[in-house]
XYZ file of C-alpha atoms in Angstrom:
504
model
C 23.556 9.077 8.678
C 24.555 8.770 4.866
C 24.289 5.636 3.804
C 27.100 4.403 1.276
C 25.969 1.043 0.442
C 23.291 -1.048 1.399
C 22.909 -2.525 3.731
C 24.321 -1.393 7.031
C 24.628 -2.267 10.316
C 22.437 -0.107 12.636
C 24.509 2.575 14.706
C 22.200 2.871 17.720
C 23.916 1.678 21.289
C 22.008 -1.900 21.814
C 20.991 -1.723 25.665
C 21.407 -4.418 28.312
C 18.411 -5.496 27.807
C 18.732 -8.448 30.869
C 19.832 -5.396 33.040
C 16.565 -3.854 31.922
C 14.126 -6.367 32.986
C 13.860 -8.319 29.592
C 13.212 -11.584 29.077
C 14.235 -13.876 26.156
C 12.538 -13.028 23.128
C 9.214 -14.868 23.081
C 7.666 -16.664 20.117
C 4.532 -17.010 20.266
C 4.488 -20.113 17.660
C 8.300 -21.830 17.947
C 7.863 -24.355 15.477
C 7.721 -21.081 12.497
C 10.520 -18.993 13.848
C 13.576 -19.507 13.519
C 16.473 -21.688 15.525
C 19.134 -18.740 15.535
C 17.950 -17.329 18.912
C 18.122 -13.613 16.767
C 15.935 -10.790 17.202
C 14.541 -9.955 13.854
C 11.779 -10.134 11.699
C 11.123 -13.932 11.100
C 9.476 -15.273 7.944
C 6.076 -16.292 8.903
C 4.055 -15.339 5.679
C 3.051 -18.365 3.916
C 1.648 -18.572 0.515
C -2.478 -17.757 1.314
C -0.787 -15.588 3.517
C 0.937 -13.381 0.814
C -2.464 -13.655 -1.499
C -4.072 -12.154 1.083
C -1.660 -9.368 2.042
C -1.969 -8.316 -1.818
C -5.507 -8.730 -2.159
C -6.714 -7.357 0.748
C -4.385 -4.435 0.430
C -5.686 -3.889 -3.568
C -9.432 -4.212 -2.276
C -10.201 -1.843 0.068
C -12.313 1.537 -0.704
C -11.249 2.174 -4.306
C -13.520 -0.094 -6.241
C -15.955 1.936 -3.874
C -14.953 5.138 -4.837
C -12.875 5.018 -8.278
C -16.233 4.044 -10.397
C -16.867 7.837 -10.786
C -13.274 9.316 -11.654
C -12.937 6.108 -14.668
C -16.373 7.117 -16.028
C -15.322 10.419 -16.171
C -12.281 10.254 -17.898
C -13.680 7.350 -20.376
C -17.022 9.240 -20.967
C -18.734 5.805 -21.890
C -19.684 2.610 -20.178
C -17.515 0.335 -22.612
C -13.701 2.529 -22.546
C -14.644 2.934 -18.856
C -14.864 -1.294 -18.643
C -11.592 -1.123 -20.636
C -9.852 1.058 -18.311
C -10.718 -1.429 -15.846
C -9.271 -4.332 -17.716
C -6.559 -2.551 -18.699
C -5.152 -1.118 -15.556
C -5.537 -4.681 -14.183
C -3.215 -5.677 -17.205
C -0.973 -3.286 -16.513
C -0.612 -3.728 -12.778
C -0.499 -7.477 -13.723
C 2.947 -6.678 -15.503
C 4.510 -4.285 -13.083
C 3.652 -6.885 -10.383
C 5.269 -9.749 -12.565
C 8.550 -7.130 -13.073
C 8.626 -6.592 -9.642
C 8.847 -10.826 -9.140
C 11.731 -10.469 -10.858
C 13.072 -7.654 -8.608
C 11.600 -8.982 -5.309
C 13.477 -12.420 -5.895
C 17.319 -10.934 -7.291
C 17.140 -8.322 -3.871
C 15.518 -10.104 -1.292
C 15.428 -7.161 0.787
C 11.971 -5.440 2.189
C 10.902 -1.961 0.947
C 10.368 -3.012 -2.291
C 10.620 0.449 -4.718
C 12.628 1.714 -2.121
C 14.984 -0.966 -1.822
C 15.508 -1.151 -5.757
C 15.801 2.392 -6.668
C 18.697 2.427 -3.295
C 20.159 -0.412 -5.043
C 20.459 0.871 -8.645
C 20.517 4.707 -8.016
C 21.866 5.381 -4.195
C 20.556 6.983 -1.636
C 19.150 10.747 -2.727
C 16.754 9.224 -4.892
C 15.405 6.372 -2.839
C 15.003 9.357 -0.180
C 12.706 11.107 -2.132
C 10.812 8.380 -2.988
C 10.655 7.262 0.717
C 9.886 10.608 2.134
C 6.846 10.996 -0.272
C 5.584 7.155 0.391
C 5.890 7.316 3.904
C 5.177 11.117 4.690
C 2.194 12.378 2.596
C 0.913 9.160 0.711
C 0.582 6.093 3.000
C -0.591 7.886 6.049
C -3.153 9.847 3.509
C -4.736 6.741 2.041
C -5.028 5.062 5.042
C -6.504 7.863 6.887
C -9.165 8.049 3.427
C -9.787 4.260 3.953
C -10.103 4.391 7.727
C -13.143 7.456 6.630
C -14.529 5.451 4.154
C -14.563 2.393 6.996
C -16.300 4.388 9.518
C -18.967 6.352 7.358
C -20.057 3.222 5.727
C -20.025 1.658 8.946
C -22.981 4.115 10.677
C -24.439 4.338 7.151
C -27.402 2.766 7.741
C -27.623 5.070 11.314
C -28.338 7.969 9.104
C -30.136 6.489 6.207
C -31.520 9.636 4.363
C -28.791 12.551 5.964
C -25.402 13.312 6.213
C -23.265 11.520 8.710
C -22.103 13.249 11.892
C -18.162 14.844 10.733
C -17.241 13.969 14.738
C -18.310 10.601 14.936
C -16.766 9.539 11.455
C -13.657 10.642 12.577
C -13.765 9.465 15.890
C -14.350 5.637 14.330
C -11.826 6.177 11.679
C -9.304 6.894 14.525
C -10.354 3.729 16.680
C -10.055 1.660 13.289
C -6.370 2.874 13.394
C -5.611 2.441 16.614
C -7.219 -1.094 16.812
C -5.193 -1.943 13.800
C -2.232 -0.528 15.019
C -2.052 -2.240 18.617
C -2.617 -5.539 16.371
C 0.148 -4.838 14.318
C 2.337 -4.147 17.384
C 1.428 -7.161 19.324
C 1.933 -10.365 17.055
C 2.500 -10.773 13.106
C 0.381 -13.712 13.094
C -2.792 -11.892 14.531
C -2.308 -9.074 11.717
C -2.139 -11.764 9.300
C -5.367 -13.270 10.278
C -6.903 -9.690 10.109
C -5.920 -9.832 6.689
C -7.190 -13.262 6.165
C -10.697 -12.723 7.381
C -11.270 -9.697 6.323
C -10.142 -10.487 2.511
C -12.399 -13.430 2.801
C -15.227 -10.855 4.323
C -14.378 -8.355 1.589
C -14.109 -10.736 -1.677
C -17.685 -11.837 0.011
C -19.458 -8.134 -0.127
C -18.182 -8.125 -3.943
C -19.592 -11.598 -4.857
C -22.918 -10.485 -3.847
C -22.436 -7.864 -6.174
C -21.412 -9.896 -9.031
C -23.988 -12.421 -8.726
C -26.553 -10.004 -8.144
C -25.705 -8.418 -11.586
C -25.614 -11.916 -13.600
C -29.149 -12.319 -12.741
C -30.004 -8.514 -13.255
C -28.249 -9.654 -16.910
C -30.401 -12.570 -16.762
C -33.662 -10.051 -16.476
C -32.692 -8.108 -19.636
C -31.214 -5.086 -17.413
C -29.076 -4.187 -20.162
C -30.050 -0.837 -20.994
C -27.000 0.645 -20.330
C -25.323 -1.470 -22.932
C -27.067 -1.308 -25.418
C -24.532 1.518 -27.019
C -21.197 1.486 -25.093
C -19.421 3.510 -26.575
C -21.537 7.016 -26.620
C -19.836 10.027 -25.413
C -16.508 8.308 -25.671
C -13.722 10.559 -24.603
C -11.527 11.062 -27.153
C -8.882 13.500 -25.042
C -6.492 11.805 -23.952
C -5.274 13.521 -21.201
C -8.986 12.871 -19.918
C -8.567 9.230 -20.608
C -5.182 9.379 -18.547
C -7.371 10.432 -15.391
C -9.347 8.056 -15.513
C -6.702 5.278 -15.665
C -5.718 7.355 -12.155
C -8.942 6.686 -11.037
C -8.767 2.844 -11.916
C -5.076 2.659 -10.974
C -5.857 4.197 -7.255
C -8.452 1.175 -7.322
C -5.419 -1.368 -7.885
C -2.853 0.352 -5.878
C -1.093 -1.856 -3.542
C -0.173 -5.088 -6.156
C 3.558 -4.162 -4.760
C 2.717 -4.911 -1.203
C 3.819 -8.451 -0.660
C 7.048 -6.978 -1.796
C 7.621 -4.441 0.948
C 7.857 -7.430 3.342
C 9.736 -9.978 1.065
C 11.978 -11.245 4.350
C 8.876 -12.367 6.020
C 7.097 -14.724 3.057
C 8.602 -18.183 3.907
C 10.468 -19.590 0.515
C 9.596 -16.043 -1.756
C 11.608 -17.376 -4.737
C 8.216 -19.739 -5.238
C 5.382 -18.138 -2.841
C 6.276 -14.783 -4.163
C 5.476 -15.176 -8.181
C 2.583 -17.717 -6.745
C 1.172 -15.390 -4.919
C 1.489 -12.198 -7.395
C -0.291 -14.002 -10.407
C -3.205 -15.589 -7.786
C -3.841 -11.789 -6.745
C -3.739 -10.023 -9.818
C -5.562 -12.654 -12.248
C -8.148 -12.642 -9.171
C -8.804 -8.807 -8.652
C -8.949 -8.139 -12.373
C -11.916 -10.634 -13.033
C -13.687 -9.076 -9.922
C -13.089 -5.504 -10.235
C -14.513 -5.753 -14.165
C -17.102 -7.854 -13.410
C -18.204 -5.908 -10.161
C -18.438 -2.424 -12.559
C -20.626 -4.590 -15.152
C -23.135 -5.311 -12.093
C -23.135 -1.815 -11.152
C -24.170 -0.668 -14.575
C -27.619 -3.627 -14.842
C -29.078 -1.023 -12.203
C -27.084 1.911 -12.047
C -27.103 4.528 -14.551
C -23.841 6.425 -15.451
C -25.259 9.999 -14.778
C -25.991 8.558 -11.308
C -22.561 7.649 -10.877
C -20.856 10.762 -12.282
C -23.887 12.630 -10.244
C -21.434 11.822 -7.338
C -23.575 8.925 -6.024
C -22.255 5.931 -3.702
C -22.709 3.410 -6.468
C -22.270 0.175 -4.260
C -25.015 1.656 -1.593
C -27.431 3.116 -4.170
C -27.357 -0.281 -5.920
C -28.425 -2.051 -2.654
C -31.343 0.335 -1.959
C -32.728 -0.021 -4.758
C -32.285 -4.414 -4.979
C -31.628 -5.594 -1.609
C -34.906 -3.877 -0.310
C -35.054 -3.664 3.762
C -31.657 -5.773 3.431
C -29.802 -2.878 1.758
C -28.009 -2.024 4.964
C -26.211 -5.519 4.569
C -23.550 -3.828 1.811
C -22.333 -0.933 3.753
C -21.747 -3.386 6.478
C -19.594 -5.508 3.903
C -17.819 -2.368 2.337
C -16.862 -1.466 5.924
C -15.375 -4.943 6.457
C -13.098 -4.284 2.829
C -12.321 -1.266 4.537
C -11.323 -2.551 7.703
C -9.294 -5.381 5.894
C -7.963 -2.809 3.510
C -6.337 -0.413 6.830
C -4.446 -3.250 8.202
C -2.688 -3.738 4.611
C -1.554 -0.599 4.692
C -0.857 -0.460 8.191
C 1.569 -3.999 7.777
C 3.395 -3.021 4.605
C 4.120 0.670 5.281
C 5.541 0.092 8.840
C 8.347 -2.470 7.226
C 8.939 0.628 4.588
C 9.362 2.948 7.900
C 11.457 0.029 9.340
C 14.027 -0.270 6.326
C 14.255 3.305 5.878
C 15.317 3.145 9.782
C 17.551 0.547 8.702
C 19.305 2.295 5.986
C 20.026 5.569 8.299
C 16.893 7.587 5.732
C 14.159 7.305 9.167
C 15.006 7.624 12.572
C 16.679 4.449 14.165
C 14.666 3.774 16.479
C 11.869 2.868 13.858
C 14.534 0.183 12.635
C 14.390 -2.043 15.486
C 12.233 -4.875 16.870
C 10.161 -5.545 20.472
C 12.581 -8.047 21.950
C 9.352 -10.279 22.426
C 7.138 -9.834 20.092
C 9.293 -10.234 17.397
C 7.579 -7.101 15.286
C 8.549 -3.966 14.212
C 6.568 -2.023 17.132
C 8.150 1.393 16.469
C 7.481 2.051 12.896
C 4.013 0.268 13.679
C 3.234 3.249 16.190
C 4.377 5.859 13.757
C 2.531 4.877 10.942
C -0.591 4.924 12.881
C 0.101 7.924 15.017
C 1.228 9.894 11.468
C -2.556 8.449 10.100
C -4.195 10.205 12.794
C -2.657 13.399 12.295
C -4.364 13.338 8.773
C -7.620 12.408 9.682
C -7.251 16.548 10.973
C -7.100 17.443 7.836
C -10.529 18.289 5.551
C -9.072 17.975 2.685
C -6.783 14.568 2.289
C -8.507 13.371 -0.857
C -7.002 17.063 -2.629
C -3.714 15.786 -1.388
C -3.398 12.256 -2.249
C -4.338 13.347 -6.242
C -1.666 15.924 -5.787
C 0.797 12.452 -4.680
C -0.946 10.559 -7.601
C 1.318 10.829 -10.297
C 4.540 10.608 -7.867
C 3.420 7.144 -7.108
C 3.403 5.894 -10.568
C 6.932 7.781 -11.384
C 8.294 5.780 -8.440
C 6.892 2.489 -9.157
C 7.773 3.461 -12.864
C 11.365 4.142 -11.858
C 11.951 0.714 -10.325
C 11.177 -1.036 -13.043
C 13.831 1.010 -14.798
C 16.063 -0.309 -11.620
C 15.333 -3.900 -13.727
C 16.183 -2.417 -17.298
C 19.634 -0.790 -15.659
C 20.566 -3.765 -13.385
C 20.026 -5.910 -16.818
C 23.261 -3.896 -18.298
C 25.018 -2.931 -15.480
C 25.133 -6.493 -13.667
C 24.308 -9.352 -16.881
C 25.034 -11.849 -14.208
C 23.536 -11.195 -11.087
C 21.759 -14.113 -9.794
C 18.200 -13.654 -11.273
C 15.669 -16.769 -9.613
C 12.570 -15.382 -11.853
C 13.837 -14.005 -15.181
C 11.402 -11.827 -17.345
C 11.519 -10.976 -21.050
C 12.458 -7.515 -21.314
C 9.533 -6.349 -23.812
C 7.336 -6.338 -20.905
C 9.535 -3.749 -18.201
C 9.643 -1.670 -21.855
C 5.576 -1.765 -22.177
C 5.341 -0.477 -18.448
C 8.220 2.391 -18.155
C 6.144 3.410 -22.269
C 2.935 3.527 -20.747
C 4.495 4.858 -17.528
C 5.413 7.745 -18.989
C 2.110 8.122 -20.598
C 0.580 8.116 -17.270
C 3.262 10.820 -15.831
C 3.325 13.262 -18.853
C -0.196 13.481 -19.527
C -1.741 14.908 -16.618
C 0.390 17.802 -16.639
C -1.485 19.349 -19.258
C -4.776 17.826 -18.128
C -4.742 18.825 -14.860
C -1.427 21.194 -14.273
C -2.316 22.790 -11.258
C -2.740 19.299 -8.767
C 0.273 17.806 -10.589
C 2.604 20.470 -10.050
C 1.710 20.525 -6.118
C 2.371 17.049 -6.269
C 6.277 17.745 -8.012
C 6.296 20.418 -5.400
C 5.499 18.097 -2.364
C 8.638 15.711 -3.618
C 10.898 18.625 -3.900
C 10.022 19.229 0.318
C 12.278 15.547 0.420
C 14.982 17.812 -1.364
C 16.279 20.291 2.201
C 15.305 17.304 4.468
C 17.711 15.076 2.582
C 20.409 17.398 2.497
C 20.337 18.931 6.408
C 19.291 15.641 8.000
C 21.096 12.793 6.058
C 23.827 14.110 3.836
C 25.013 16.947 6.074
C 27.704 15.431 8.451
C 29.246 18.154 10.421
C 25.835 19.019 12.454
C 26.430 19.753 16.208
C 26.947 17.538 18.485
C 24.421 18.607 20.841
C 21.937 17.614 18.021
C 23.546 14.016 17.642
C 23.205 13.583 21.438
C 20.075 14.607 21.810
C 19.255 12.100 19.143
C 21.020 9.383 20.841
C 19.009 10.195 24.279
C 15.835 9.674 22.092
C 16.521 6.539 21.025
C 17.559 4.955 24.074
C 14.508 6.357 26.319
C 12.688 4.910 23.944
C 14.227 1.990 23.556
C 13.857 1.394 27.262
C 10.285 2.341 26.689
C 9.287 -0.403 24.242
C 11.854 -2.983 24.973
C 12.896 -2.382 21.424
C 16.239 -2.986 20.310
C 18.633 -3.332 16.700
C 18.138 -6.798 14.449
C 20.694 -9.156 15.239
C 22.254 -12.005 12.982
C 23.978 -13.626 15.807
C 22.351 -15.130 19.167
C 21.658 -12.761 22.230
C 24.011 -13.223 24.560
């Protein structure tokens, strides 16, 4: 299973799929696949397409949630602003570093792909095994809660939601999401579509519901912005976690570069549209919150975007949990699309099972990873305590992101003239891997005890790495066994490897 280089052909015995029952591969739109005949993943993300898969994975629960943890850290309603704005500037220039990466390896799994590249293969393990493992399946299962309690929110207006049903419409979320995801790329697309549309609607309300608070005089909490300012800065670090968990998911579009139709244009397009967008929403949005919510509400632990439409939407308060559902809902499909195509390339590159490297002959998607990712998501939602873990992860998902971008600094020296479509000056991959580190370092003296779970959680990749991948002498009864896996379930899902050549 070691991989040597990258990429490589897929080892798994390709059934006779004809023999089986199959019928040609169907397309379910002719005129945007492609002419080849091949099974694979075709490109059929278009520009609005790729805005949306970024946005909609960005917005989900975190500008929800993260208010709190950035107040918190900042200690005043002016740094906590400027967290805001600045962890949209700095996702703005890891996402314009990674246009640069996404468009010299045109290969999906973004991070993963880059660090495999630069590094090899023990490295992009362990950041694979943590992504796909412990962090994506985490944060979606956290969004798919935070879809269903805000959906039967205004079912238990003054008490606490029923545990059993918010878990039992967190899983059908998932497993909605998942058979969408399975079926047809285009249908998951228009998920994303809609529900970015639904989502960026829920936070306009918002906004212009605070410019005319602003336009009352509701300024109180303005008036002097800068009291209690933090001045630790391993605090202040926190909170840019807190602000950063809002952003996560700028690097998206990336994990599913061979599916955006022309990404040498659409992808830059689509990464400046997103960005420049989320920024001026997710500052403005916590400026609206603060016209009629006070900060020792928020810190108090209360649901800021709910409390602020009690107390202005009147009878019609019940309208914004519906909305931050919706943002939710949108926000669980992102996840679900991008992290099965990581599961899929790790399949590909011998680091995940092969079977979740191959495609359903008709569908034309990646239906095994799909299932995976959704069926690893409800394992988590067992769990009572996933929102411990996934600030134990934190900091692992900036040193990862942080590490590719040190991919671009190394490739710079090691290969001058590799063919480079977007090109960017090298002071700003310097600014991210600085503040990077900041970001890495800090919170192991503000908050040792979560961080060092989370170094301990990557160091679980170390055995699985070196028994399962790099270990080539295991028994053959193992490597049968294997084998016999992948074929019953090949047969079951009418799955089979990506081919560059037409079926025969």
């Amino acid at each position: 299973m070691e991989m040597d280089s990258m990429p490589k052909e897929s080892g798994a015995r390709k059934l006779d799929l004809e023999k089986d029952g199959a019928k040609e591969p169907m397309v379910n739109n002719p005129e945007e696949s492609n002419d080849d005949g091949t099974i694979n993943l075709k490109p059929k993300l278009s520009l609005l397409n790729g805005t949306t898969v970024i946005v909609g994975s960005i917005i989900g629960s975190g500008i929800f949630v993260s208010p709190r943890g950035v107040l918190a850290g900042s200690g005043s309603v002016g740094l906590a602003l400027i967290v805001w704005l600045l962890c949209g500037l700095y996702s703005m220039i890891g996402a314009y570093c990674y246009a640069e990466l996404g468009t010299a390896i045109v290969r999906s799994g973004a991070d993963y792909a880059y660090i495999f590249e630069a590094f090899g293969p023990f490295l992009a393990f362990l950041r694979l095994w943590v992504e796909c493992m412990i962090v994506r399946p985490c944060s979606q299962a956290i969004v798919a809660l935070t879809f269903a309690y805000y959906v039967i929110e205004p079912l238990f207006p003054d008490c606490d939601q029923p545990d059993a049903a918010v878990r039992m419409l967190a899983a059908i979320c998932i497993l909605i999401l998942t058979f969408v995801n399975c079926a047809d790329v285009k249908w998951a697309t228009r998920v994303q579509d809609v529900f970015t549309y639904a989502k960026l609607a829920a936070l306009a309300m918002i906004i212009i519901t605070g410019i005319v608070q602003l336009g009352r005089g509701e300024i109180e909490y303005f008036e002097e912005p800068f009291s209690n300012t933090e001045t630790d800065i391993g605090q202040i670090s926190l909170a840019f976690y807190s602000g950063l968990f809002a952003y996560n998911g700028w690097n998206y579009l990336n994990f599913v570069i061979e599916e955006l139709k022309d990404p040498y244009k659409n992808l830059p397009k689509a990464i400046w549209i997103s960005i420049i967008l989320v920024t001026s929403v997710y500052v403005t949005t916590n400026i609206a919150y603060f016209t009629t919510v006070s900060p020792n509400e928020i810190l108090g632990g209360a649901a800021v975007a709910v409390m602020f439409s009690k107390r202005l939407y009147g009878v019609m308060w019940w309208i914004m949990p519906v909305f931050v559902s919706l943002s939710t809902f949108g926000g669980v499909n992102g996840i679900l699309f991008t992290t099965s195509r990581l599961f899929y390339v790790g399949g590909r590159e011998g680091h995940m099972p092969k079977i979740l490297s191959m495609v359903q002959i008709q569908r034309l998607t990646p239906m095994p990873a799909c299932l995976f990712m959704g069926l690893l998501s409800l394992l988590y939602l067992a769990s009572s305590d996933i929102y411990a873990l996934i600030t134990y992860v934190g900091f692992a998902t900036w040193l990862s992101i942080g590490m590719a971008i040190v991919v671009l600094l190394y490739l710079r020296w090691e290969r001058p003239n590799m063919p480079r479509p977007i090109k960017v000056a090298l002071v700003w991959p310097i600014i991210y891997t600085i503040v990077t580190v900041y970001l890495v370092i800090l919170p192991l003296y503000a908050s040792p005890t979560e961080t060092g779970i989370g170094l301990a959680i990557i160091c679980t990749g170390v055995p699985v790495y070196l028994i399962l991948i790099k270990w080539q002498s295991k028994p053959k009864a193992f490597d049968n066994f294997m084998d016999k896996m992948t074929e019953v379930l090949q047969k079951l899902l009418m799955v089979c490897p990506e081919e560059d050549k037409k079926t025969s």
